[in-house]
Amino acid sequence: MSKLIVCGCSYSAPASAEYTHLKNTSYGEVLAEKLGWDVEILARQGCSNGGIRIQIDEVLRQRPDFAIIAPTF
């Protein structure tokens, strides 16, 4: 099965665990579901561009079929 990895800050991260009603609503989760792909979301709330750079290292290590890299501002 194809794999998608999403890197970024809170805009790309899934909802926190206490928001169970928002489970599987981040754009990465929705996109992967529509495509029938596996998804791994590395994005985290409060992540800096330096942190996103470390996420990119994991993308390069895993070599997914597609990656979304969303820098923060």
C-alpha positions as YAML, in Angstrom:
chain: A
units: angstrom
residues:
- id: 1
  name: MET
  ca: [0.00, 0.00, 0.00]
- id: 2
  name: SER
  ca: [1.19, 3.53, -0.74]
- id: 3
  name: LYS
  ca: [2.33, 5.73, 2.13]
- id: 4
  name: LEU
  ca: [1.94, 9.44, 2.88]
- id: 5
  name: ILE
  ca: [3.99, 11.33, 5.48]
- id: 6
  name: VAL
  ca: [2.97, 14.79, 6.69]
- id: 7
  name: CYS
  ca: [5.52, 17.17, 8.28]
- id: 8
  name: GLY
  ca: [4.75, 20.50, 9.87]
- id: 9
  name: CYS
  ca: [3.42, 22.42, 12.85]
- id: 10
  name: SER
  ca: [-0.01, 22.52, 14.47]
- id: 11
  name: TYR
  ca: [-1.75, 23.36, 11.19]
- id: 12
  name: SER
  ca: [-0.78, 19.92, 9.88]
- id: 13
  name: ALA
  ca: [-0.98, 17.98, 13.15]
- id: 14
  name: PRO
  ca: [-3.93, 15.85, 14.22]
- id: 15
  name: ALA
  ca: [-6.16, 16.98, 17.07]
- id: 16
  name: SER
  ca: [-4.98, 16.30, 20.62]
- id: 17
  name: ALA
  ca: [-6.17, 13.11, 22.32]
- id: 18
  name: GLU
  ca: [-8.73, 14.91, 24.49]
- id: 19
  name: TYR
  ca: [-10.64, 15.99, 21.36]
- id: 20
  name: THR
  ca: [-11.94, 12.54, 20.44]
- id: 21
  name: HIS
  ca: [-14.75, 14.06, 18.34]
- id: 22
  name: LEU
  ca: [-12.05, 15.43, 15.98]
- id: 23
  name: LYS
  ca: [-10.31, 12.10, 15.41]
- id: 24
  name: ASN
  ca: [-9.23, 11.56, 11.78]
- id: 25
  name: THR
  ca: [-10.07, 15.13, 10.72]
- id: 26
  name: SER
  ca: [-6.60, 16.55, 9.93]
- id: 27
  name: TYR
  ca: [-6.05, 17.12, 6.23]
- id: 28
  name: GLY
  ca: [-3.37, 14.41, 6.10]
- id: 29
  name: GLU
  ca: [-5.71, 11.82, 7.60]
- id: 30
  name: VAL
  ca: [-8.59, 12.83, 5.33]
- id: 31
  name: LEU
  ca: [-6.40, 12.77, 2.21]
- id: 32
  name: ALA
  ca: [-4.90, 9.37, 3.02]
- id: 33
  name: GLU
  ca: [-8.35, 7.92, 3.67]
- id: 34
  name: LYS
  ca: [-9.67, 9.21, 0.34]
- id: 35
  name: LEU
  ca: [-6.63, 7.79, -1.50]
- id: 36
  name: GLY
  ca: [-6.65, 4.51, 0.42]
- id: 37
  name: TRP
  ca: [-3.07, 5.10, 1.59]
- id: 38
  name: ASP
  ca: [-1.32, 4.59, 4.91]
- id: 39
  name: VAL
  ca: [-0.44, 7.84, 6.65]
- id: 40
  name: GLU
  ca: [2.15, 8.84, 9.22]
- id: 41
  name: ILE
  ca: [1.84, 12.33, 10.61]
- id: 42
  name: LEU
  ca: [5.07, 13.69, 12.04]
- id: 43
  name: ALA
  ca: [3.65, 17.22, 12.45]
- id: 44
  name: ARG
  ca: [3.41, 18.45, 16.05]
- id: 45
  name: GLN
  ca: [1.82, 21.43, 17.77]
- id: 46
  name: GLY
  ca: [4.31, 24.22, 18.43]
- id: 47
  name: CYS
  ca: [6.97, 22.82, 16.09]
- id: 48
  name: SER
  ca: [9.54, 25.26, 14.69]
- id: 49
  name: ASN
  ca: [11.07, 25.14, 11.22]
- id: 50
  name: GLY
  ca: [14.13, 23.57, 12.85]
- id: 51
  name: GLY
  ca: [11.90, 20.81, 14.22]
- id: 52
  name: ILE
  ca: [10.28, 20.37, 10.82]
- id: 53
  name: ARG
  ca: [13.78, 19.97, 9.35]
- id: 54
  name: ILE
  ca: [14.28, 17.00, 11.69]
- id: 55
  name: GLN
  ca: [10.95, 15.59, 10.50]
- id: 56
  name: ILE
  ca: [12.28, 15.82, 6.93]
- id: 57
  name: ASP
  ca: [15.22, 13.61, 7.96]
- id: 58
  name: GLU
  ca: [12.67, 10.92, 8.85]
- id: 59
  name: VAL
  ca: [10.97, 11.36, 5.47]
- id: 60
  name: LEU
  ca: [14.33, 10.82, 3.77]
- id: 61
  name: ARG
  ca: [14.95, 7.73, 5.90]
- id: 62
  name: GLN
  ca: [11.53, 6.16, 5.24]
- id: 63
  name: ARG
  ca: [11.22, 7.15, 1.57]
- id: 64
  name: PRO
  ca: [7.39, 7.23, 1.37]
- id: 65
  name: ASP
  ca: [5.48, 7.44, -1.90]
- id: 66
  name: PHE
  ca: [4.49, 11.02, -1.13]
- id: 67
  name: ALA
  ca: [5.31, 13.61, 1.56]
- id: 68
  name: ILE
  ca: [3.71, 16.91, 2.46]
- id: 69
  name: ILE
  ca: [6.09, 19.38, 4.10]
- id: 70
  name: ALA
  ca: [4.38, 22.47, 5.50]
- id: 71
  name: PRO
  ca: [6.77, 25.05, 7.00]
- id: 72
  name: THR
  ca: [5.62, 27.24, 9.86]
- id: 73
  name: PHE
  ca: [5.81, 31.03, 9.97]
...
